[in-house]
XYZ file of C-alpha atoms in Angstrom:
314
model
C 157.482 53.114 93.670
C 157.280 55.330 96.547
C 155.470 58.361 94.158
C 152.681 55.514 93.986
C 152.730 54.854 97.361
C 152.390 58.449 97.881
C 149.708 58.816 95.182
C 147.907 56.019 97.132
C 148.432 58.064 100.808
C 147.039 60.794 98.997
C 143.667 59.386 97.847
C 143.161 57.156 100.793
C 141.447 60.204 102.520
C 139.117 60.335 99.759
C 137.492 56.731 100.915
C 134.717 58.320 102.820
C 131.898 56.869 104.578
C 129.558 57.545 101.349
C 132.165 54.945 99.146
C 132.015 52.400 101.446
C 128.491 52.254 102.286
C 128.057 52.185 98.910
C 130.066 49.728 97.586
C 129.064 47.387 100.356
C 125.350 47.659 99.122
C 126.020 47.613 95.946
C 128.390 44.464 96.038
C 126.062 42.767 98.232
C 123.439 42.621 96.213
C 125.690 41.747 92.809
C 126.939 38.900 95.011
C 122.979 37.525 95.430
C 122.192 38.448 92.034
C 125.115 36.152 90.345
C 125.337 33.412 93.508
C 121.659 33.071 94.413
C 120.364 31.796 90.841
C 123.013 28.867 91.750
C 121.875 27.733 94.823
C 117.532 28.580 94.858
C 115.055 26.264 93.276
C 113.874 26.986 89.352
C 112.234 29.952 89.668
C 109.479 28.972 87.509
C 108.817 25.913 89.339
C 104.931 26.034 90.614
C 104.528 23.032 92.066
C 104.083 24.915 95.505
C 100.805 24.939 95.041
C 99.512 28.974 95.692
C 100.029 31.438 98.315
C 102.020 30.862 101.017
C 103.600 33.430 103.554
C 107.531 33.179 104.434
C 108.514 29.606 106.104
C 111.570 27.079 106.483
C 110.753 25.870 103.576
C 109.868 29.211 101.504
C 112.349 31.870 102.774
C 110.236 34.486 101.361
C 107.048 32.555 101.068
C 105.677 31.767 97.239
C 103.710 33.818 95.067
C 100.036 33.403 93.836
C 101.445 30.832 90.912
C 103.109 28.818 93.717
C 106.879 30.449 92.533
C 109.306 30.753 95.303
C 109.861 34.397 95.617
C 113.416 34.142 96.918
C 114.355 32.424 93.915
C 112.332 34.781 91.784
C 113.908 37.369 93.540
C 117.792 36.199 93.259
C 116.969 35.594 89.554
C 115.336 38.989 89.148
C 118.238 40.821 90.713
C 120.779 39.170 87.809
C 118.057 40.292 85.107
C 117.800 43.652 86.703
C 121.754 43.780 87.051
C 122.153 42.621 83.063
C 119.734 45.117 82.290
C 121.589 48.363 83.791
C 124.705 47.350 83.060
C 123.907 46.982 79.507
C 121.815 50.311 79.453
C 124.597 52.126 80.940
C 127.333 50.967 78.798
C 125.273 51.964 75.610
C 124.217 55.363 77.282
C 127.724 56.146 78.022
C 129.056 55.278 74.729
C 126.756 57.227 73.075
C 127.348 59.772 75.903
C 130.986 59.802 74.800
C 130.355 60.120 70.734
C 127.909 63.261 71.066
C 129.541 64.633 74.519
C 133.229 64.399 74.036
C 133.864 64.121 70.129
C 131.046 67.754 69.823
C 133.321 69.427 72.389
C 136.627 68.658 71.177
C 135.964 68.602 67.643
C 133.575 71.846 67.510
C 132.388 73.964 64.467
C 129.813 72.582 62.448
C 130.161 68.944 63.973
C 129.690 70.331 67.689
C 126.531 72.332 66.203
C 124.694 69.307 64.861
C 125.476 66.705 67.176
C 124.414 69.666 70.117
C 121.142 69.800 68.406
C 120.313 66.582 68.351
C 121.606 66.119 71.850
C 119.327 68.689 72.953
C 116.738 67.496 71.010
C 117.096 64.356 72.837
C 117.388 66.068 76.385
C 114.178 68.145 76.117
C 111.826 65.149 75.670
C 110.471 63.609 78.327
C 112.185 60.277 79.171
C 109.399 58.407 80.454
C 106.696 58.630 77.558
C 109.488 57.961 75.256
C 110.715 55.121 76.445
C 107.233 53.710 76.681
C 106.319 54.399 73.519
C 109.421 52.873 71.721
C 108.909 49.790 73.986
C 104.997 49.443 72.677
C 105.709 49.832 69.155
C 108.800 47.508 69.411
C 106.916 44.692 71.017
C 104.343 44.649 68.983
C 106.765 45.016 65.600
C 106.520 41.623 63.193
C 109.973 39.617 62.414
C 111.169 40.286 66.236
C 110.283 37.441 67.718
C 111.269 36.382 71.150
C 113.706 39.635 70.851
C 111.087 41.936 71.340
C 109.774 41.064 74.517
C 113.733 40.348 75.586
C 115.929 41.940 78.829
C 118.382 43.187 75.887
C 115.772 44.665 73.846
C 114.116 46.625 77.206
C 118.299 47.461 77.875
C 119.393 48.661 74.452
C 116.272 51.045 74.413
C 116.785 52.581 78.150
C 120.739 53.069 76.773
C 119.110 54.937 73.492
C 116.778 57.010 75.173
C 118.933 57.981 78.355
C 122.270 59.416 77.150
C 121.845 63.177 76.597
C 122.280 64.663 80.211
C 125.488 62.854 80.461
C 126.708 64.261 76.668
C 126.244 67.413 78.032
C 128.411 66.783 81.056
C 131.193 65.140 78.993
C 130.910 68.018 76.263
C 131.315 71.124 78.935
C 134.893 68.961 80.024
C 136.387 68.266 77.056
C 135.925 72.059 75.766
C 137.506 72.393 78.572
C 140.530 70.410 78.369
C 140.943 70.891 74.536
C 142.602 74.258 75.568
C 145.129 72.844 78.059
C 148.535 73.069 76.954
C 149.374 69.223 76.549
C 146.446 69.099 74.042
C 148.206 71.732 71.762
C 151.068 70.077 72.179
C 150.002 66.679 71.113
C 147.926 68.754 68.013
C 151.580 70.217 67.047
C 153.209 67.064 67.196
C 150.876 66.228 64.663
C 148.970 63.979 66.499
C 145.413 62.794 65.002
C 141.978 64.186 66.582
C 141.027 60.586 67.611
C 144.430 60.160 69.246
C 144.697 62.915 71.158
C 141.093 62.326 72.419
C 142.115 58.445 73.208
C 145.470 59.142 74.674
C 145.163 62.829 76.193
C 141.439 63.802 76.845
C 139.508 60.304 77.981
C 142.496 59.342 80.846
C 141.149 62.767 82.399
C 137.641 61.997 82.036
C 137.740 58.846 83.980
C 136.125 60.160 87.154
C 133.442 61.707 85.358
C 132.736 58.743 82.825
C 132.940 56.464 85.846
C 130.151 58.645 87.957
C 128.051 58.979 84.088
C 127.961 55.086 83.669
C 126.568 54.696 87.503
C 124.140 57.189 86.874
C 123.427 55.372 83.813
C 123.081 52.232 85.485
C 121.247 53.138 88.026
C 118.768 55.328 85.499
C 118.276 51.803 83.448
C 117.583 49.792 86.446
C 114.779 52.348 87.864
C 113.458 52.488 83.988
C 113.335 48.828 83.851
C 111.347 48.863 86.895
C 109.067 51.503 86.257
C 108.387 49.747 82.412
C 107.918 46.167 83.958
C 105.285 47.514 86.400
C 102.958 49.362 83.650
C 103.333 45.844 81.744
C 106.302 46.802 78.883
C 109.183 45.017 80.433
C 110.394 41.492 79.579
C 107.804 38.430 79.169
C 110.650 36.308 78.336
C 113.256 36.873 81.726
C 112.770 37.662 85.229
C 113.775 40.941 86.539
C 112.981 42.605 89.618
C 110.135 44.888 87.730
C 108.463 42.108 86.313
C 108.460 40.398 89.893
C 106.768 43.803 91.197
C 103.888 43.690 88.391
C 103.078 40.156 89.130
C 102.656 41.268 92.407
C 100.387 44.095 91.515
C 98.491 41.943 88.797
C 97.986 39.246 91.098
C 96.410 41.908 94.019
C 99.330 41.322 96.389
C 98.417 43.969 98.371
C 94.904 43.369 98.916
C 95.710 39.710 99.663
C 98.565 41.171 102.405
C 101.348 39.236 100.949
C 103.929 41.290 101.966
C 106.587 38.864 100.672
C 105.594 39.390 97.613
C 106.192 42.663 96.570
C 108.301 44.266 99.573
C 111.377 42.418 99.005
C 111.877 43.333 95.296
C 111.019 47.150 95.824
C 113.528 46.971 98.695
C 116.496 45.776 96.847
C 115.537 48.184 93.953
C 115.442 50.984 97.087
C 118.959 49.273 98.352
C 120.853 48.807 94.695
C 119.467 52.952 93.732
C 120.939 54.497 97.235
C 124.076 52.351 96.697
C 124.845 53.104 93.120
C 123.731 56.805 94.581
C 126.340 56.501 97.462
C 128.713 55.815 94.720
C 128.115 58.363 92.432
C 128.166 61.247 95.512
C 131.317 60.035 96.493
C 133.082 60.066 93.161
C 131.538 63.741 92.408
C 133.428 64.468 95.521
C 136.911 63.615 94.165
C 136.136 65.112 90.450
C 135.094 68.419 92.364
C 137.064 68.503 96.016
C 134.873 71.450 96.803
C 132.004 69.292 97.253
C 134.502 67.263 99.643
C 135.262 70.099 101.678
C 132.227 71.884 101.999
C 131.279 69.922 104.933
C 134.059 71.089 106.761
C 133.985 74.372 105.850
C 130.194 74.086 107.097
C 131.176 72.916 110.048
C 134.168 75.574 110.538
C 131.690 78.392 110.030
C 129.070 77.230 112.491
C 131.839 76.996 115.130
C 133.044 80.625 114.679
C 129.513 82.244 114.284
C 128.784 80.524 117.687
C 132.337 81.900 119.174
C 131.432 85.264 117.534
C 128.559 85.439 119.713
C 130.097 84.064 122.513
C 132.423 86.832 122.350
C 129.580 89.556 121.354
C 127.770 88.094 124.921
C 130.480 88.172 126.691
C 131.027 91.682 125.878
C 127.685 92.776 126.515
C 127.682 91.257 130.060
């Protein structure tokens, strides 16, 4: 018991400013996305009758269609949440079968599944993604599916995997040398054991910071798909909210409501899950922790340096 609480001690330091204003964001706005849906009118609800700016009636006024856009907006947050959760998780599992098993394993089964990775890696995200969404959504025998917050998810999570591989791949070539890897190998211990059991419990800073970044990569993809018009018909997400906005001239009508909110909490829910990611980097690499310090200590004895130097001189 008291080794925890020492272990505890010791990484309470490590709770800096970056982890907490991150967090708070970032729990904030999970909070509205689950609890708001519960307590706003139907989002799809147009009875309101057309444009209206923000009022005691309409927190955030209503949209061109006569939707509230706080409801919209609580509703698109939970789509937008769903959607980089999901994309992260498959990114990072994926992540974790051509990062962690090439770099262990190596030989001929790190060589292919590097090639493909950096096949993967070297074309351009963006295009990709659009182009997989297109043809998808306008495949036969899909249905509803193809136009679904899943479908958008699962292809973000395909397409966005490789930079973390590579991450996860440099690490475990690294730690497939340590000694209580060869140990566990001359035990006899299985390749997918040792990985389980010796190699992923190390990993679990890094794989946490890769599934943020993953998260955070789907929900700015989502986004950036809904708003060219190859997002979700079927769900409400905080993209789609952003290219009714643009398709119903928001800006030119000056409905700020409309289309500022949304792009804020995307703003908000990427600098968190950025926060986040900074701050766990930090306690992988506790360089990165102390360089500020170290900044700070060198500034301080240049300037007593020349202190000295004038001093002299005088």
């Amino acid at each position: 018991m008291a080794d925890r609480l020492a272990g505890i001690r010791h990484l309470l330091p490590r709770m800096s400013g970056k982890l907490a204003v991150g967090l708070v964001l970032v729990g904030l706005i999970t909070l509205f996305g689950l609890l708001g849906p519960l307590v706003t009118v139907d989002p799809r609800d147009s009875s309101f009758k057309g444009l209206r700016p923000p009022s005691a009636e309409h927190w955030l006024g209503t949209s061109k269609l006569g939707y509230d856009v706080f409801a919209q907006l609580a509703t698109g947050t939970r789509g937008s949440l769903y959607i980089g959760l999901l994309g992260g998780l498959v990114a990072l599992l994926l992540a974790i079968v051509f990062g962690i098993l090439a770099g262990y394993f190596g030989g001929w089964a790190d060589e292919i599944l590097t090639v493909f990775t950096n096949i993967m890696l070297v074309i351009p995200g963006l295009p990709l993604v659009m182009v997989i969404a297109a043809y998808v959504q306008n495949a036969e025998g899909l249905g509803d599916f193809a136009r679904s917050s899943t479908l958008v998810a699962l292809i973000l999570g395909v397409t966005g995997w490789s930079g973390s591989a590579i991450v996860l791949r440099a690490q475990a070539r690294s730690l497939r040398t340590r000694e209580y890897v060869a140990a566990a190998r001359v035990a006899g211990e299985g390749g997918l054991r040792i990985i389980f059991v010796e190699i992923l419990p190390n990993l679990v800073p890094l794989i946490a910071a890769q599934l943020i970044w993953g998260i955070m990569s789907a929900v700015l993809g989502e986004a950036g798909l809904s708003y060219l018009g190859l997002g979700p018909t079927n769900s409400i997400t905080l993209g789609t909210m952003l290219n009714d906005a643009q398709t119903g001239q928001a800006v030119g009508s000056s409905a700020w409501w409309w289309f500022v909110p949304p792009g804020a909490l995307i703003a908000l829910l990427g600098t968190g899950l950025a926060l986040v990611n900074f701050a766990i980097d930090e306690i992988v690499n506790p360089k990165l922790r102390l360089a500020p310090q170290a900044a700070r200590q060198q500034r301080r004895a240049t300037r007593a340096g020349k202190g000295v130097a004038g001093g002299a001189y005088a």
